[in-house]
Amino acid sequence: MNAPRKRTVILISGRGSNMAALIDAAADPAFPTEIVGVISDQPNALGLGIAASRGVATKVIARADHASKDAHDVAIDAALATFGAEIVALAGYMRLLTTDFVEKWQGRMINIHPALLPSFKGLDTHSRALDAGIRVHGCTVHFVTPAMDDGPIIAQAAVPVLIDDDEPTLSARVLKAEHRLYPLALKLFAEGKVRMDGNRTAFSGFAETTSNDTVAAPSPAREEVDLEQLARITP
């Protein structure tokens, strides 16, 4: 007999592309979670329409409607209780949550961040990565703790930073990796194969697939350009 699917609520603030990836994954009855609700702090978040179009209940809890940050998080917590949430997944939720809220949900709340933590915490990760001149970038799924982008890491995906990248091209490449990584991490978490153990993530009950693949940029597989030959054939 299959275990009951974990009731999962997603928090968003914007377009909801990672939210959509999770909803799509959970559309498979074999996936170990069901997305029972989407909460946004922004009434005009594009993700609300996407969730509703896919049959997921939505709720707006705007910060402007509450006297304080604490009151706002209390309202979110009440909505999570109404949804019967067992897991909270942050997917582009752009407000820092209060310590009381995080501590109540700690070990049951996860987030995706567009960088390879612990590097580039916070905002503007892609432009900062380009400014730093790094050659490999990526994304991270982690448990949420009171400190920003500081919780134990569940999973990461790396992508190359290409020589001619700008912020839009790098962002698009990382976003594709996010859409693959977040459903994988949520699946492992819901199946009980990863859990928060103090300040680390404990893994159990599954075997990793080994691979010799290496992400490298500039790619060593690329042929070097013979500039003299190129000059000879260029009109």
GROMACS .gro file of C-alpha atoms in nm:
model
  235
    1MET     CA    1   0.000   0.000   0.000
    2ASN     CA    2   0.137   0.339  -0.097
    3ALA     CA    3   0.202   0.595   0.176
    4PRO     CA    4  -0.031   0.897   0.180
    5ARG     CA    5   0.097   1.185  -0.027
    6LYS     CA    6   0.237   1.475   0.175
    7ARG     CA    7   0.020   1.786   0.166
    8THR     CA    8   0.240   2.067   0.033
    9VAL     CA    9   0.175   2.440   0.016
   10ILE     CA   10   0.388   2.669  -0.202
   11LEU     CA   11   0.467   3.031  -0.114
   12ILE     CA   12   0.530   3.268  -0.405
   13SER     CA   13   0.571   3.637  -0.476
   14GLY     CA   14   0.594   3.650  -0.855
   15ARG     CA   15   0.577   3.453  -1.178
   16GLY     CA   16   0.580   3.112  -1.012
   17SER     CA   17   0.790   2.917  -1.261
   18ASN     CA   18   0.933   2.689  -0.992
   19MET     CA   19   0.584   2.659  -0.846
   20ALA     CA   20   0.464   2.540  -1.186
   21ALA     CA   21   0.745   2.283  -1.201
   22LEU     CA   22   0.636   2.143  -0.865
   23ILE     CA   23   0.269   2.138  -0.965
   24ASP     CA   24   0.358   1.956  -1.287
   25ALA     CA   25   0.564   1.698  -1.097
   26ALA     CA   26   0.285   1.643  -0.845
   27ALA     CA   27   0.033   1.586  -1.124
   28ASP     CA   28   0.177   1.233  -1.138
   29PRO     CA   29  -0.018   1.028  -0.880
   30ALA     CA   30   0.305   0.843  -0.798
   31PHE     CA   31   0.474   1.164  -0.684
   32PRO     CA   32   0.490   1.164  -0.302
   33THR     CA   33   0.335   1.507  -0.252
   34GLU     CA   34   0.017   1.679  -0.359
   35ILE     CA   35   0.013   2.055  -0.399
   36VAL     CA   36  -0.291   2.158  -0.195
   37GLY     CA   37  -0.246   2.534  -0.203
   38VAL     CA   38  -0.045   2.834  -0.319
   39ILE     CA   39  -0.008   3.144  -0.100
   40SER     CA   40   0.120   3.477  -0.231
   41ASP     CA   41   0.209   3.799  -0.051
   42GLN     CA   42   0.154   3.984  -0.380
   43PRO     CA   43  -0.206   4.016  -0.508
   44ASN     CA   44  -0.086   4.053  -0.868
   45ALA     CA   45   0.160   3.765  -0.869
   46LEU     CA   46   0.145   3.592  -1.208
   47GLY     CA   47   0.182   3.254  -1.040
   48LEU     CA   48  -0.164   3.282  -0.885
   49GLY     CA   49  -0.331   3.257  -1.225
   50ILE     CA   50  -0.109   2.966  -1.326
   51ALA     CA   51  -0.193   2.775  -1.008
   52ALA     CA   52  -0.565   2.841  -1.043
   53SER     CA   53  -0.561   2.727  -1.405
   54ARG     CA   54  -0.417   2.396  -1.289
   55GLY     CA   55  -0.681   2.344  -1.024
   56VAL     CA   56  -0.473   2.443  -0.720
   57ALA     CA   57  -0.637   2.655  -0.450
   58THR     CA   58  -0.480   2.997  -0.402
   59LYS     CA   59  -0.481   3.258  -0.129
   60VAL     CA   60  -0.343   3.613  -0.114
   61ILE     CA   61  -0.205   3.730   0.219
   62ALA     CA   62  -0.070   4.077   0.148
   63ARG     CA   63   0.180   4.236   0.383
   64ALA     CA   64  -0.001   4.570   0.345
   65ASP     CA   65  -0.313   4.421   0.506
   66HIS     CA   66  -0.133   4.344   0.833
   67ALA     CA   67  -0.006   4.575   1.104
   68SER     CA   68   0.333   4.408   1.138
   69LYS     CA   69   0.560   4.145   0.992
   70ASP     CA   70   0.474   3.919   1.285
   71ALA     CA   71   0.101   3.957   1.217
   72HIS     CA   72   0.158   3.880   0.850
   73ASP     CA   73   0.339   3.556   0.930
   74VAL     CA   74   0.070   3.460   1.183
   75ALA     CA   75  -0.185   3.493   0.901
   76ILE     CA   76   0.028   3.275   0.673
   77ASP     CA   77   0.059   3.015   0.946
   78ALA     CA   78  -0.319   3.013   0.991
   79ALA     CA   79  -0.366   2.961   0.616
   80LEU     CA   80  -0.118   2.673   0.621
   81ALA     CA   81  -0.323   2.513   0.897
   82THR     CA   82  -0.640   2.556   0.691
   83PHE     CA   83  -0.472   2.382   0.398
   84GLY     CA   84  -0.353   2.103   0.629
   85ALA     CA   85   0.005   2.164   0.515
   86GLU     CA   86   0.273   1.913   0.604
   87ILE     CA   87   0.545   2.067   0.386
   88VAL     CA   88   0.603   2.431   0.291
   89ALA     CA   89   0.795   2.502  -0.030
   90LEU     CA   90   0.919   2.855  -0.096
   91ALA     CA   91   0.934   2.923  -0.468
   92GLY     CA   92   1.039   3.279  -0.533
   93TYR     CA   93   0.890   3.405  -0.207
   94MET     CA   94   1.064   3.739  -0.170
   95ARG     CA   95   1.006   3.826   0.195
   96LEU     CA   96   1.216   3.714   0.489
   97LEU     CA   97   1.006   3.515   0.734
   98THR     CA   98   1.009   3.584   1.107
   99THR     CA   99   1.215   3.369   1.339
  100ASP     CA  100   0.905   3.241   1.523
  101PHE     CA  101   0.745   3.129   1.198
  102VAL     CA  102   1.061   2.964   1.068
  103GLU     CA  103   1.127   2.783   1.395
  104LYS     CA  104   0.771   2.646   1.398
  105TRP     CA  105   0.813   2.503   1.047
  106GLN     CA  106   1.184   2.424   1.065
  107GLY     CA  107   1.264   2.087   0.916
  108ARG     CA  108   0.939   2.099   0.716
  109MET     CA  109   1.008   2.407   0.502
  110ILE     CA  110   1.240   2.419   0.201
  111ASN     CA  111   1.354   2.685  -0.044
  112ILE     CA  112   1.528   2.709  -0.380
  113HIS     CA  113   1.800   2.968  -0.431
  114PRO     CA  114   1.956   3.066  -0.767
  115ALA     CA  115   2.320   3.015  -0.672
  116LEU     CA  116   2.551   2.749  -0.537
  117LEU     CA  117   2.525   2.822  -0.167
  118PRO     CA  118   2.699   2.928   0.048
  119SER     CA  119   2.814   3.161  -0.232
  120PHE     CA  120   2.596   3.454  -0.337
  121LYS     CA  121   2.330   3.459  -0.069
  122GLY     CA  122   2.054   3.715  -0.115
  123LEU     CA  123   1.951   3.897  -0.431
  124ASP     CA  124   2.106   3.965  -0.775
  125THR     CA  125   2.291   3.634  -0.774
  126HIS     CA  126   2.352   3.614  -1.149
  127SER     CA  127   2.495   3.963  -1.191
  128ARG     CA  128   2.714   3.910  -0.885
  129ALA     CA  129   2.837   3.578  -1.023
  130LEU     CA  130   2.929   3.743  -1.352
  131ASP     CA  131   3.101   4.030  -1.173
  132ALA     CA  132   3.303   3.780  -0.968
  133GLY     CA  133   3.420   3.605  -1.284
  134ILE     CA  134   3.325   3.257  -1.170
  135ARG     CA  135   3.308   2.988  -1.437
  136VAL     CA  136   3.048   2.758  -1.272
  137HIS     CA  137   2.716   2.876  -1.127
  138GLY     CA  138   2.392   2.699  -1.034
  139CYS     CA  139   2.112   2.656  -0.784
  140THR     CA  140   2.050   2.508  -0.440
  141VAL     CA  141   1.755   2.357  -0.254
  142HIS     CA  142   1.794   2.387   0.122
  143PHE     CA  143   1.605   2.372   0.448
  144VAL     CA  144   1.490   2.712   0.571
  145THR     CA  145   1.640   2.848   0.892
  146PRO     CA  146   1.610   3.196   1.047
  147ALA     CA  147   1.931   3.317   0.880
  148MET     CA  148   1.884   3.411   0.513
  149ASP     CA  149   1.983   3.138   0.265
  150ASP     CA  150   2.175   2.958   0.539
  151GLY     CA  151   1.993   2.629   0.600
  152PRO     CA  152   2.132   2.278   0.541
  153ILE     CA  153   2.166   2.195   0.172
  154ILE     CA  154   1.950   1.921   0.024
  155ALA     CA  155   2.053   1.930  -0.343
  156GLN     CA  156   2.245   2.143  -0.591
  157ALA     CA  157   2.277   2.167  -0.968
  158ALA     CA  158   2.566   2.333  -1.148
  159VAL     CA  159   2.574   2.500  -1.488
  160PRO     CA  160   2.866   2.651  -1.679
  161VAL     CA  161   2.913   3.025  -1.706
  162LEU     CA  162   2.988   3.074  -2.074
  163ILE     CA  163   3.238   3.329  -2.196
  164ASP     CA  164   2.975   3.539  -2.373
  165ASP     CA  165   2.709   3.513  -2.100
  166ASP     CA  166   2.516   3.812  -1.976
  167GLU     CA  167   2.266   3.817  -1.692
  168PRO     CA  168   1.962   3.709  -1.901
  169THR     CA  169   2.137   3.413  -2.065
  170LEU     CA  170   2.291   3.292  -1.740
  171SER     CA  171   1.962   3.336  -1.554
  172ALA     CA  172   1.777   3.131  -1.816
  173ARG     CA  173   2.030   2.848  -1.794
  174VAL     CA  174   2.010   2.837  -1.415
  175LEU     CA  175   1.630   2.849  -1.424
  176LYS     CA  176   1.617   2.535  -1.639
  177ALA     CA  177   1.831   2.362  -1.377
  178GLU     CA  178   1.601   2.488  -1.099
  179HIS     CA  179   1.296   2.337  -1.269
  180ARG     CA  180   1.465   1.996  -1.267
  181LEU     CA  181   1.623   2.020  -0.924
  182TYR     CA  182   1.331   2.139  -0.711
  183PRO     CA  183   1.094   1.850  -0.791
  184LEU     CA  184   1.379   1.604  -0.726
  185ALA     CA  185   1.457   1.758  -0.388
  186LEU     CA  186   1.091   1.778  -0.286
  187LYS     CA  187   1.046   1.412  -0.383
  188LEU     CA  188   1.342   1.299  -0.171
  189PHE     CA  189   1.219   1.507   0.121
  190ALA     CA  190   0.860   1.383   0.102
  191GLU     CA  191   0.979   1.022   0.081
  192GLY     CA  192   1.178   1.067   0.401
  193LYS     CA  193   1.509   1.016   0.225
  194VAL     CA  194   1.643   1.351   0.343
  195ARG     CA  195   1.582   1.524   0.674
  196MET     CA  196   1.721   1.813   0.870
  197ASP     CA  197   1.956   1.696   1.143
  198GLY     CA  198   2.084   1.994   1.339
  199ASN     CA  199   2.279   2.212   1.099
  200ARG     CA  200   2.322   1.936   0.841
  201THR     CA  201   2.110   1.731   0.604
  202ALA     CA  202   2.089   1.357   0.673
  203PHE     CA  203   2.042   1.125   0.373
  204SER     CA  204   1.910   0.769   0.388
  205GLY     CA  205   1.730   0.503   0.191
  206PHE     CA  206   1.856   0.570  -0.158
  207ALA     CA  207   2.164   0.518  -0.370
  208GLU     CA  208   2.312   0.793  -0.584
  209THR     CA  209   2.387   0.733  -0.948
  210THR     CA  210   2.758   0.784  -1.002
  211SER     CA  211   2.870   0.982  -1.301
  212ASN     CA  212   3.196   1.098  -1.448
  213ASP     CA  213   3.035   1.407  -1.598
  214THR     CA  214   3.211   1.734  -1.525
  215VAL     CA  215   3.074   2.083  -1.565
  216ALA     CA  216   3.351   2.302  -1.699
  217ALA     CA  217   3.366   2.644  -1.857
  218PRO     CA  218   3.531   2.720  -2.087
  219SER     CA  219   3.455   2.363  -2.188
  220PRO     CA  220   3.764   2.151  -2.251
  221ALA     CA  221   3.559   1.965  -2.511
  222ARG     CA  222   3.544   2.274  -2.731
  223GLU     CA  223   3.799   2.300  -3.007
  224GLU     CA  224   4.033   2.594  -2.977
  225VAL     CA  225   3.981   2.855  -3.244
  226ASP     CA  226   4.272   2.887  -3.486
  227LEU     CA  227   4.271   3.265  -3.528
  228GLU     CA  228   4.522   3.259  -3.814
  229GLN     CA  229   4.313   3.010  -4.010
  230LEU     CA  230   3.997   3.206  -3.935
  231ALA     CA  231   4.163   3.521  -4.068
  232ARG     CA  232   4.265   3.344  -4.388
  233ILE     CA  233   3.910   3.231  -4.470
  234THR     CA  234   3.723   3.540  -4.356
  235PRO     CA  235   3.641   3.771  -4.648
   0.00000   0.00000   0.00000
